[in-house]
Short mmCIF file of C-alpha atoms and ligand atoms in Angstrom, two decimals:
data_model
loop_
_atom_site.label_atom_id
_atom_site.label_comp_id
_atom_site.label_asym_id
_atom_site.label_seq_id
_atom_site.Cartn_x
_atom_site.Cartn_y
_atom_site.Cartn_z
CA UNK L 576 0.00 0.00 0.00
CA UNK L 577 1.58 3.32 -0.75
CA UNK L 578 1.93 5.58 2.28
CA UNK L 579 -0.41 9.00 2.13
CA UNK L 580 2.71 11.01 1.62
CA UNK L 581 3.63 9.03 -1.45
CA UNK L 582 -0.08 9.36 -2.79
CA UNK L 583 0.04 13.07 -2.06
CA UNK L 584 4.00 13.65 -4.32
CA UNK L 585 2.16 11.47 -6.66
CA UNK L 586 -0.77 13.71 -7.33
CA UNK L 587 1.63 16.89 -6.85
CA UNK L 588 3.93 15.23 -9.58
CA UNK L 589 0.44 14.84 -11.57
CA UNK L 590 -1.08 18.03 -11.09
CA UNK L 591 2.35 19.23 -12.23
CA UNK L 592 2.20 17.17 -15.20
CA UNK L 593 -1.05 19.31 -16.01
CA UNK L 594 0.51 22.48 -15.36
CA UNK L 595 2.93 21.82 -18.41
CA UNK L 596 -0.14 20.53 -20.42
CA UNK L 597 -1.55 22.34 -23.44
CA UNK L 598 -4.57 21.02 -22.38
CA UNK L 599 -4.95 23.84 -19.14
CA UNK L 600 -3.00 26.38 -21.48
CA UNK L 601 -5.67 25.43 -23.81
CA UNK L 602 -8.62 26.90 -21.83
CA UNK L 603 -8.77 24.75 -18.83
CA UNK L 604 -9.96 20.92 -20.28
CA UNK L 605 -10.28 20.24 -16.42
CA UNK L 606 -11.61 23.71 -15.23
CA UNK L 607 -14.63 23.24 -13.00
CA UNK L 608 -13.32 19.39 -12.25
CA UNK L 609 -11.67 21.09 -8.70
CA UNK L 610 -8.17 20.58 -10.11
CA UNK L 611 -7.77 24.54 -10.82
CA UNK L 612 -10.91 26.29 -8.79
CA UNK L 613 -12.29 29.34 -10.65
CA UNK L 614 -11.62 32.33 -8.46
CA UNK L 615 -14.82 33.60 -9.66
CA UNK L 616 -17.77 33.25 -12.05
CA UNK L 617 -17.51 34.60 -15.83
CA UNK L 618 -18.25 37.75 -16.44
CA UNK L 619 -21.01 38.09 -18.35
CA UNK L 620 -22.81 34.79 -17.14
CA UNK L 621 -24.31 32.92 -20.38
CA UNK L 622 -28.28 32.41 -19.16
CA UNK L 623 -29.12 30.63 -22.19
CA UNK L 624 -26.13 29.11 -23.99
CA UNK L 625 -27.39 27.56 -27.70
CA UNK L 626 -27.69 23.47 -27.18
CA UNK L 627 -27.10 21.31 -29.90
CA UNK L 628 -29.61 19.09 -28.21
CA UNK L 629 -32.67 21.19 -28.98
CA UNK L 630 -33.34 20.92 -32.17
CA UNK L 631 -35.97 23.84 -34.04
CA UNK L 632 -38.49 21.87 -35.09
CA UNK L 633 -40.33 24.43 -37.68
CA UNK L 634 -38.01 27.16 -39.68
CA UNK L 635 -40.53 29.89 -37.52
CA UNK L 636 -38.55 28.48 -34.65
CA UNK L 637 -35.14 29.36 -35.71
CA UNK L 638 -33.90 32.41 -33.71
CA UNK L 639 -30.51 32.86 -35.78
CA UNK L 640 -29.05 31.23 -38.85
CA UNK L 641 -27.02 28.81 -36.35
CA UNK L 642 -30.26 27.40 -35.43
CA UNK L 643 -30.15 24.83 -38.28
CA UNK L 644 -27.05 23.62 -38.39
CA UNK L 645 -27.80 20.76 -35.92
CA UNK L 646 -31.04 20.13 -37.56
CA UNK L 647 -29.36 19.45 -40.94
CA UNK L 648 -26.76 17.31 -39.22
CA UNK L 649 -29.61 15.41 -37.93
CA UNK L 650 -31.23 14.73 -41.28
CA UNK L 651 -27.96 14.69 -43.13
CA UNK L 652 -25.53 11.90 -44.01
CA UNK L 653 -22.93 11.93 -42.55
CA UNK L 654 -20.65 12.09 -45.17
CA UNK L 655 -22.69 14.90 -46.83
CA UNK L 656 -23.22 16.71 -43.74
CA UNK L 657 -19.34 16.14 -43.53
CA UNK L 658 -18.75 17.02 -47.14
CA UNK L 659 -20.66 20.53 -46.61
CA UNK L 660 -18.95 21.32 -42.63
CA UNK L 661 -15.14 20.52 -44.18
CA UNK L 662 -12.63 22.94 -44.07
CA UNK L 663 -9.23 22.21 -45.24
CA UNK L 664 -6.38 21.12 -43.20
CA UNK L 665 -6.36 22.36 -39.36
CA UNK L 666 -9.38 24.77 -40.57
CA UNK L 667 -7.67 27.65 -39.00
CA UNK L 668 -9.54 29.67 -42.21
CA UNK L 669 -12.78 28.23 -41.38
CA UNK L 670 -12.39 29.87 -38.00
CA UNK L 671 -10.83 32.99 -39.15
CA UNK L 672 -13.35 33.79 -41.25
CA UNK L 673 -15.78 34.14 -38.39
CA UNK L 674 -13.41 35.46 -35.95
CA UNK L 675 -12.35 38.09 -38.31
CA UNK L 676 -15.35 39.84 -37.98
CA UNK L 677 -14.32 40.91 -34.28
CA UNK L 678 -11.39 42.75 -35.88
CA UNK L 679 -13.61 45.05 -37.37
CA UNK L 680 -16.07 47.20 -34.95
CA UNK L 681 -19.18 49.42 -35.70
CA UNK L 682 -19.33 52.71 -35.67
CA UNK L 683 -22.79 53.73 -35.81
CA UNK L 684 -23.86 57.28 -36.27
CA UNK L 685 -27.25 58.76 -34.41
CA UNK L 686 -30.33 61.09 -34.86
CA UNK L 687 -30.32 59.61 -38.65
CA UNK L 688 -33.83 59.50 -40.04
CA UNK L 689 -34.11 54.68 -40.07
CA UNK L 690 -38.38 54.75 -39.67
CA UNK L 691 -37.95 53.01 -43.18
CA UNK L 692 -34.96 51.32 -44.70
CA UNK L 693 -34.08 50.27 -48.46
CA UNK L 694 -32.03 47.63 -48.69
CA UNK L 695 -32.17 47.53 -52.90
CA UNK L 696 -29.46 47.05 -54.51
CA UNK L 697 -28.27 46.73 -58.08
CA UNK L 698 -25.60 43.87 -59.11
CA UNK L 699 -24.50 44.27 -62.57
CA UNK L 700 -27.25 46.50 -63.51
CA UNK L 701 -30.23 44.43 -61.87
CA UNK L 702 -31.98 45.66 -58.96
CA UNK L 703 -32.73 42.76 -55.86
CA UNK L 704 -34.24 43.47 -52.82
CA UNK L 705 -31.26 43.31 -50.91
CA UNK L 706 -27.74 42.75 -51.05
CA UNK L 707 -27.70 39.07 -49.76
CA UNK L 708 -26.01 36.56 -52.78
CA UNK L 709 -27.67 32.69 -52.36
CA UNK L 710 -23.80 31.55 -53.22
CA UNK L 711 -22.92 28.35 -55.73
CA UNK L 712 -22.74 24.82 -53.55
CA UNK L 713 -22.86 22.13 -55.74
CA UNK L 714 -25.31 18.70 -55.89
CA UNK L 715 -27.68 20.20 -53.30
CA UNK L 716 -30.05 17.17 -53.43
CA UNK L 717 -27.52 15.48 -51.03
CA UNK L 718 -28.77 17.48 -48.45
CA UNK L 719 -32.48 17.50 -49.18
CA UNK L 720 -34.52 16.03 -52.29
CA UNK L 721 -35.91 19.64 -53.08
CA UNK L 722 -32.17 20.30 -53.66
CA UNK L 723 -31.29 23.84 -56.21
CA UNK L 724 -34.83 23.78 -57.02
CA UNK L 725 -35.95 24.37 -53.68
CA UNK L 726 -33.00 27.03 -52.75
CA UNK L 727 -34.14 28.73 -56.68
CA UNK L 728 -37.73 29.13 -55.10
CA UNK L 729 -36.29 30.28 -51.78
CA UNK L 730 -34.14 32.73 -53.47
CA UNK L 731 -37.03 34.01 -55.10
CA UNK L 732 -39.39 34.61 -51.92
CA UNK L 733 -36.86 37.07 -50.98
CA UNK L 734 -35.88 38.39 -54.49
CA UNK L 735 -32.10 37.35 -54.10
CA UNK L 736 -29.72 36.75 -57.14
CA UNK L 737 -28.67 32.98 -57.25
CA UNK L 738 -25.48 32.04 -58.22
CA UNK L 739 -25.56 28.38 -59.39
CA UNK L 740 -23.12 25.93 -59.55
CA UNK L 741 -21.48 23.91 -62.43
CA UNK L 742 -21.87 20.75 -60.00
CA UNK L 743 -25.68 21.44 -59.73
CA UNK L 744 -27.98 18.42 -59.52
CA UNK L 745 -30.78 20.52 -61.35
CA UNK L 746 -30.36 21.33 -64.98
CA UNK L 747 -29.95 25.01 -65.28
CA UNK L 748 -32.59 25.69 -67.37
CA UNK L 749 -34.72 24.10 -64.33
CA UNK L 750 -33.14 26.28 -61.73
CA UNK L 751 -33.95 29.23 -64.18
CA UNK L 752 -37.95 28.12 -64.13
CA UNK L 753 -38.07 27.50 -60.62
CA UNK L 754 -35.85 31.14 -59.66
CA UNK L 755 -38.63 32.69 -62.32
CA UNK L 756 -35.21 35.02 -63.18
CA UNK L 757 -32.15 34.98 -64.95
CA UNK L 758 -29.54 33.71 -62.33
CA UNK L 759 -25.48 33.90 -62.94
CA UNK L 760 -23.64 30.52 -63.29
CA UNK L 761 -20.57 29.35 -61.55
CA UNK L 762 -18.37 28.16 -63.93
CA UNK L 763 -15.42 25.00 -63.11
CA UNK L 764 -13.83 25.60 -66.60
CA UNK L 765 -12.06 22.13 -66.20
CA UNK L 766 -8.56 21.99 -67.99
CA UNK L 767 -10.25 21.58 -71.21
CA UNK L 768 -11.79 24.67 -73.15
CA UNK L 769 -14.40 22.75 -75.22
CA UNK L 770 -15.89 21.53 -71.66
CA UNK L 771 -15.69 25.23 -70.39
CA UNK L 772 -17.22 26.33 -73.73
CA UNK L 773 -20.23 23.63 -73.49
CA UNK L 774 -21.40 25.06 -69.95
CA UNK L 775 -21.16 28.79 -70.74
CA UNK L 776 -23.45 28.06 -74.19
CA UNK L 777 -25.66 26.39 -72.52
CA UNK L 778 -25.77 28.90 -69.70
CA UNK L 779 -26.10 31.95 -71.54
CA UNK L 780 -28.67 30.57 -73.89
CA UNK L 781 -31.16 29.36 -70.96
CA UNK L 782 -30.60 32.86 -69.88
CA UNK L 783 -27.93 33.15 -67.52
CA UNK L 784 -26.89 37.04 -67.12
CA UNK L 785 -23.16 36.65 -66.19
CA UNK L 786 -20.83 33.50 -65.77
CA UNK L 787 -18.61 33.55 -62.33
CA UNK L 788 -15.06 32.22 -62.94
CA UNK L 789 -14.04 29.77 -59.61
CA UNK L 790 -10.35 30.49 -59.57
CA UNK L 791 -9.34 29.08 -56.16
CA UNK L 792 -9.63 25.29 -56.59
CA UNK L 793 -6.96 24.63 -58.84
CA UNK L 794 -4.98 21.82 -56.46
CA UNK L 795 -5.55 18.96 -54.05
CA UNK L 796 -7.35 19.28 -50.55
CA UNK L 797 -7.20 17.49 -47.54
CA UNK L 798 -11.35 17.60 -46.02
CA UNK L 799 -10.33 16.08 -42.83
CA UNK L 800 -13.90 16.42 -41.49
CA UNK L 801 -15.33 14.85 -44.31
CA UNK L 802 -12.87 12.53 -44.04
CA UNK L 803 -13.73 11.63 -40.31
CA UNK L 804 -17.66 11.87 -41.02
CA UNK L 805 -17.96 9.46 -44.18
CA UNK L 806 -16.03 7.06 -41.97
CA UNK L 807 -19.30 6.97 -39.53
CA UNK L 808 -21.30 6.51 -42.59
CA UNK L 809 -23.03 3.19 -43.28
CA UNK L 810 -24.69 3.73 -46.26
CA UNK L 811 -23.48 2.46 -49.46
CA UNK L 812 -22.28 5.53 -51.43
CA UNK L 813 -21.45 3.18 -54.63
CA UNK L 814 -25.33 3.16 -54.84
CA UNK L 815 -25.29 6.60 -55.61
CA UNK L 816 -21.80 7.44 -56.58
CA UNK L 817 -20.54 5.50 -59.88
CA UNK L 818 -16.47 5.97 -58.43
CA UNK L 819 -15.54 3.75 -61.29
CA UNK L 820 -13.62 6.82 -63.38
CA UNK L 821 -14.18 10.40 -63.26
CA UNK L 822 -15.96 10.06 -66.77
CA UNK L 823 -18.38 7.84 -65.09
CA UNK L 824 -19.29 10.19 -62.15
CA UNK L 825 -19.60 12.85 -64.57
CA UNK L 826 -22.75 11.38 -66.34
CA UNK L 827 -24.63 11.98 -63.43
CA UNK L 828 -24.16 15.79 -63.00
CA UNK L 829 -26.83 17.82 -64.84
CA UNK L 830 -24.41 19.90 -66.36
CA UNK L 831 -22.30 17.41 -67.89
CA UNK L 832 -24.55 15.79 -70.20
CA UNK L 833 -23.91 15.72 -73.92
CA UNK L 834 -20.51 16.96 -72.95
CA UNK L 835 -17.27 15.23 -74.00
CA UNK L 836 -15.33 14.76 -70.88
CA UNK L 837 -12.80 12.44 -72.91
CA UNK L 838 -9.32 13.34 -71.80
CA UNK L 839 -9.97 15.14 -68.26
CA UNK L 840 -8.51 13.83 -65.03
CA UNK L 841 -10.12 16.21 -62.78
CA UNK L 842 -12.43 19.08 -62.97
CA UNK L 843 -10.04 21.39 -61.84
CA UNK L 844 -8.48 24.01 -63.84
CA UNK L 845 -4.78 24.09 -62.75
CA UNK L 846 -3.60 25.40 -66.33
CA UNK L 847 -6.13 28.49 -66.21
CA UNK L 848 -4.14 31.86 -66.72
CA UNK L 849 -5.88 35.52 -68.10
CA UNK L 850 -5.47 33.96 -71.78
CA UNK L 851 -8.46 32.19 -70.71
CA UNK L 852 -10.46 35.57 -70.00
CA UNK L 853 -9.75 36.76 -73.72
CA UNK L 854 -10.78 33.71 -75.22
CA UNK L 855 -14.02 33.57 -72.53
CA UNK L 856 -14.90 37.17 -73.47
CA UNK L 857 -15.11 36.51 -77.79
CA UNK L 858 -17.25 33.08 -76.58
CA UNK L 859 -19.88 35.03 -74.39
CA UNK L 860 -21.98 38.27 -74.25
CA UNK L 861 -22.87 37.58 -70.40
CA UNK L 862 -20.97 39.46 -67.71
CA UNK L 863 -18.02 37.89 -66.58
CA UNK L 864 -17.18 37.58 -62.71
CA UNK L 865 -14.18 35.74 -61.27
CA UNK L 866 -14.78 34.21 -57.58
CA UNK L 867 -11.92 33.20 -55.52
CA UNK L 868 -9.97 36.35 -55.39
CA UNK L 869 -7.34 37.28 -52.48
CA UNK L 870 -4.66 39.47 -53.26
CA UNK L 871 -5.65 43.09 -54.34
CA UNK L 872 -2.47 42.46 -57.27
CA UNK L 873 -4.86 40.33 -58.63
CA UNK L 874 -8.00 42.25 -58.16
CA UNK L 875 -6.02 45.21 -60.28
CA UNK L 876 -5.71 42.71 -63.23
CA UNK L 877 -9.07 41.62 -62.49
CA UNK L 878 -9.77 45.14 -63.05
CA UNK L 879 -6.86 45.47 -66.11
CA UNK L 880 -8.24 42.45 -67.92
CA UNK L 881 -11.84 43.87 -68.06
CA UNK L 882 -13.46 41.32 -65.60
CA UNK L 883 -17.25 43.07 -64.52
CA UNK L 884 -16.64 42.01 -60.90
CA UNK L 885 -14.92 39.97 -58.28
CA UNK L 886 -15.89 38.23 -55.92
CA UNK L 887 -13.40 37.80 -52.53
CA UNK L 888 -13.37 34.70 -51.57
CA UNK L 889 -11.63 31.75 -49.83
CA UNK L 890 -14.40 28.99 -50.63
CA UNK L 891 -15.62 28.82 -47.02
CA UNK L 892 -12.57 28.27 -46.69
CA UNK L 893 -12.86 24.72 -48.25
CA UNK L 894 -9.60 25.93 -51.20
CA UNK L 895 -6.28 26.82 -48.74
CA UNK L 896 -6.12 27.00 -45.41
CA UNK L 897 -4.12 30.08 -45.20
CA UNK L 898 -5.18 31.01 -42.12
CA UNK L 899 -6.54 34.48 -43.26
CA UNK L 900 -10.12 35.63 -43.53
CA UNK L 901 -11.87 37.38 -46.30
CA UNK L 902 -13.07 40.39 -44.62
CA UNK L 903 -9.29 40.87 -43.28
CA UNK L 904 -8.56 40.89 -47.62
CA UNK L 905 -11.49 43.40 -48.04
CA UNK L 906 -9.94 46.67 -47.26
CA UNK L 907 -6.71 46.56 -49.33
CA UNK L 908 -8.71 44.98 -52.43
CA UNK L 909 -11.35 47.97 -52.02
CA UNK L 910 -8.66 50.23 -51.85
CA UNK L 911 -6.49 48.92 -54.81
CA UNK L 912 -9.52 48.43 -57.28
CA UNK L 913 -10.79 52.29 -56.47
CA UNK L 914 -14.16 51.69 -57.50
CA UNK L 915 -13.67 50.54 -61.17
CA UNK L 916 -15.23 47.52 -60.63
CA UNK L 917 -17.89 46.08 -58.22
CA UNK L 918 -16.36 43.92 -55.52
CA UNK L 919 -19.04 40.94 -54.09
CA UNK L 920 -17.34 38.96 -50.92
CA UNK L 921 -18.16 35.46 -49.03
CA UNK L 922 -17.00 33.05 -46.59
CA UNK L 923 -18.25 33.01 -43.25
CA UNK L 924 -21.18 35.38 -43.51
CA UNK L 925 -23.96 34.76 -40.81
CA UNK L 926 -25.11 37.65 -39.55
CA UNK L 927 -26.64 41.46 -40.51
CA UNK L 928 -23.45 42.71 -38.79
CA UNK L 929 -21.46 41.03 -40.77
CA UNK L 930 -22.72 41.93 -43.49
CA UNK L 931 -23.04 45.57 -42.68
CA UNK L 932 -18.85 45.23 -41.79
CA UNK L 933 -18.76 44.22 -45.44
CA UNK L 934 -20.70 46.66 -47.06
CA UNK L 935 -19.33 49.58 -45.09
CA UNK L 936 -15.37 48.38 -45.81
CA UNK L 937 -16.86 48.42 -49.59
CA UNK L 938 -18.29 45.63 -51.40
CA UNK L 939 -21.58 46.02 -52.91
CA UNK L 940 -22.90 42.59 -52.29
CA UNK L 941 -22.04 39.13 -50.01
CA UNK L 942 -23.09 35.87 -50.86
CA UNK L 943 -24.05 32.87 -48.65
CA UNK L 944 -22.94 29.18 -48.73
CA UNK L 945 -23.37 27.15 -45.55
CA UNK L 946 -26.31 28.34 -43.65
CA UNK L 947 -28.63 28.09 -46.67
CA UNK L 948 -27.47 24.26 -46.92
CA UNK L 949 -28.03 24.24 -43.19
CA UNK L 950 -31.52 25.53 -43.82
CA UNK L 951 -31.97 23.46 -46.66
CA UNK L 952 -30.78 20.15 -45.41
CA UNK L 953 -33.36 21.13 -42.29
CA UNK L 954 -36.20 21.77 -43.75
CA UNK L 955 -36.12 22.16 -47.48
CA UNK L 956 -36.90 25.32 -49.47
CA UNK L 957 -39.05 26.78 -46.22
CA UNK L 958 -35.55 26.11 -44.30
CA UNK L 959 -33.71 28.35 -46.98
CA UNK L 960 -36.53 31.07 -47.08
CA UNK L 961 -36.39 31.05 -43.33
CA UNK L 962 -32.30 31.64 -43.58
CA UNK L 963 -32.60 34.61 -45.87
CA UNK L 964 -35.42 35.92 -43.81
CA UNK L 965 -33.33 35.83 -40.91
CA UNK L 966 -30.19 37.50 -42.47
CA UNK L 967 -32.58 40.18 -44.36
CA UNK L 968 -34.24 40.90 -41.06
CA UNK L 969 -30.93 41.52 -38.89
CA UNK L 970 -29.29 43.42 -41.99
CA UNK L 971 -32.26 45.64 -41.81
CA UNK L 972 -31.80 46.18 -38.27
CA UNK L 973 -28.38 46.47 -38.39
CA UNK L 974 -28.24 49.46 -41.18
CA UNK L 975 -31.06 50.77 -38.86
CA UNK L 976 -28.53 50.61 -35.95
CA UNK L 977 -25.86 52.15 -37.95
CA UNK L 978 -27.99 55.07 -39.14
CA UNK L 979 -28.18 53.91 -42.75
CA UNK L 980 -31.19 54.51 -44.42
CA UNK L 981 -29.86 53.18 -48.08
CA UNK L 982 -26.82 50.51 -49.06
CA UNK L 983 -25.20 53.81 -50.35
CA UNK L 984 -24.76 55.18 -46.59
CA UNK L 985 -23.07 52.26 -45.66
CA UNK L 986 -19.93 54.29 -45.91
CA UNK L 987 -16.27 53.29 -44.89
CA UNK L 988 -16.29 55.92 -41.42
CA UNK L 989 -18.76 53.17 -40.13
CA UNK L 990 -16.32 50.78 -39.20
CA UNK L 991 -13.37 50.50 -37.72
CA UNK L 992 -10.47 48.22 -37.36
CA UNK L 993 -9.54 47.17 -33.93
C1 FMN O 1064 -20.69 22.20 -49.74
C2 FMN O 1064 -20.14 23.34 -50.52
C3 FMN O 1064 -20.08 23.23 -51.90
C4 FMN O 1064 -19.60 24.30 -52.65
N1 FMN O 1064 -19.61 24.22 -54.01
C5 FMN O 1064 -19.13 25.24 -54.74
C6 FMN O 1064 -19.17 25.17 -56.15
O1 FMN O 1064 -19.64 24.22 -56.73
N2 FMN O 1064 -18.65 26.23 -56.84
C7 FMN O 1064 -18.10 27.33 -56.21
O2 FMN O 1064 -17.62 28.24 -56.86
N3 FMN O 1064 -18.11 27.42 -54.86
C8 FMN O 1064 -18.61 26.40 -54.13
N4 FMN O 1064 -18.62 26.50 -52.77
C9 FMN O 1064 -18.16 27.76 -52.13
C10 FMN O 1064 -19.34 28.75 -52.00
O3 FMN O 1064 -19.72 29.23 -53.24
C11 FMN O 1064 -18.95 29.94 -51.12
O4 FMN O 1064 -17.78 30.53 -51.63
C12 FMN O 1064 -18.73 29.56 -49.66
O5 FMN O 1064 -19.62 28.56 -49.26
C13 FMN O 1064 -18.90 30.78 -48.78
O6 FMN O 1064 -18.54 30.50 -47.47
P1 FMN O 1064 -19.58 30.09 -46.32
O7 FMN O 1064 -20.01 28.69 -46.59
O8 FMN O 1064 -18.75 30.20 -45.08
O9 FMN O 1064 -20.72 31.08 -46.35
C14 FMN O 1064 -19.11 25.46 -52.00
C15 FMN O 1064 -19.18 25.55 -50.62
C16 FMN O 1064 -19.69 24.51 -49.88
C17 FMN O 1064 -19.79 24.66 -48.39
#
């Protein structure tokens, strides 16, 4: 039997162990366990903390966006709940992009005339109700059967533009009917220009108004959380998934049918350079947008090369994991393209404030990814109208708060940097 004064150098040699740990360093893994008591409570108490465990059970329900992220991971796959949550890497973007928003601060001015507020804006010379972007995500029907057709009649409850992706499940002429709109499409050129060429055709003769370039995915990624997830999945995903070639997975995608995918190895485009802009510009008459840009060198040829708009983006963070956010890349791309072209921005966007941040720093739009698919993998198209509500309603508030009565007086003295 060991004596009590061995027990007691034991557990000081232990509880010196955990003084070394990254663990306590971390935020106190064992704080509230007795083994480092709290010398008082925090400051401000949380009354009524968000739990995972209580689910919304109608989209009328949902207090915030975050509301239906557990509900889609609920109805979800895993491995397409895992597919949509995935960051890259250590997803220290995926965080940064929400935690950059704390960098930046309001500075709202008073005694400003907010009884009404107009929240119109025009995107490449269309008007919408409101600056708020329903962003590309590809093969939507893995989260809910409705899929881009039930996100194109959510998008037009609210009167928002829809961006839609080359990897819909929904023909875009489909998404077109259903949006009651022209739309933009996302374009994945491939490496292959007759591919690139097929897709912007087809998308400018069902009525597409511009085509937005994807830039940013032009090497490998490692989706650990996707990874993780699809190993907790049971289903079989040959059932749906025909892994047998690329070719072979291609035939399912709306977009790729009647197209002659011969030759490709990926649908990346790793051999894309501004040549590809001059020969996109004498194949289409619809505006052309690239997404995925970072650096403001690039927004000036962006600018240079005659591109309509950008749009400043890091994927959701699903491309690099650099680490850096996308409203920390705002001000210096706002600054360096001076207002010759319009400047749209994404990735990690769930709130009217942040929104408002972005608007004020500069760009004239934001789009949405995630918490659309969170409201769509909830509940369907009533899930994504509810989402849009949500971020219409606390935009409105917000540009109330700030003392903006139009976009236009969302001006750059409105926020600060901390
Ligand atoms: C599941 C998923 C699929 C996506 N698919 C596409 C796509 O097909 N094309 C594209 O340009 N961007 C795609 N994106 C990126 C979005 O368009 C957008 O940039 C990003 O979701 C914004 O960040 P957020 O999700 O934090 O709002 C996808 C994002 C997610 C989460």
């Amino acid at each position: 039997m060991p004596s009590l004064a061995d027990r007691a150098a034991s557990r000081r040699k232990f509880l010196q162990f955990l003084a070394a740990s990254p663990l306590l360093g971390a935020g106190g893994a064992f704080a509230g366990e007795g083994l480092m008591p709290q010398s008082k409570l925090p400051d401000p108490l949380t009354w009524a903390p968000m739990r995972a465990d209580e689910l919304i059970k109608s989209p009328k329900e949902a207090i915030n966006v975050f509301d239906f992220e557990p509900v889609c991971r609920q109805n979800v796959p895993p491995a397409h709940f895992g597919y949509m949550a995935s960051g890259i890497d250590d997803e220290a973007t995926l965080r940064a992009n929400r935690e950059g928003f704390l960098k930046f601060q309001l500075r709202p001015r008073r005694l400003v005339d907010v009884s009404k507020v107009d929240m119109t804006t025009e995107i490449l010379g269309v008007r919408y109700d409101s600056p708020i972007i329903v962003a590309p995500i590809g093969g939507q029907r893995a989260y809910h059967e409705e899929g881009e057709l039930g996100t194109a009649r959510a998008a037009k409850a609210g009167n928002h533009l829809q961006i839609l992706s080359t990897a819909t499940n929904s023909n875009v002429e489909d998404v077109i009917a259903a949006r009651g709109a022209p739309i933009w499409y996302q374009l994945y050129a491939t490496n292959k220009w007759e591919v690139a060429k097929a897709f912007v055709t087809r998308a400018e003769k069902a009525g597409c108004l511009a085509v937005a370039v994807t830039v940013d995915r032009s090497g490998g990624r490692n989706q650990e959380t996707l990874f993780r997830l699809r190993r907790t999945d049971t289903r079989d995903c040959n059932a749906c998934h025909d892994r047998s070639s690329l070719q072979a997975s291609l035939t399912r995608r709306a977009m790729y049918q009647g197209v002659d995918v011969s030759g490709l190895r990926n649908t990346q485009s790793s051999n894309m350079t501004w040549d590809f802009f001059k020969r996109l510009r004498d194949t289409t008459k619809m505006k052309i947008v690239i997404k995925g840009i970072l650096a403001w060198e690039d927004a000036v040829m962006a600018a240079d090369n005659g591109i309509d708009a950008i749009i400043v983006s890091n994927h959701g963070a699903r491309s690099e994991d650099s680490g850096r956010s996308t409203i920390d890349a705002l001000p210096e791309i706002v600054e360096a393209v001076n207002g010759r072209i319009p400047i749209i921005v994404d990735s990690g966007f769930r709130r009217g404030s942040d929104i408002v941040k972005a608007l004020c720093i500069g760009a004239q739009a934001v789009c949405i990814g995630r918490p659309y698919i969170w409201g769509l993998g909830a509940f369907g198209q009533s899930g994504v109208e509810r989402v849009l509500e949500l971020l219409r309603t606390e935009t409105y508030a917000m540009m109330q708060q700030v003392g903006a009565p139009s976009i236009k007086q969302l001006v750059p003295a409105m926020v600060r940097r901390a």
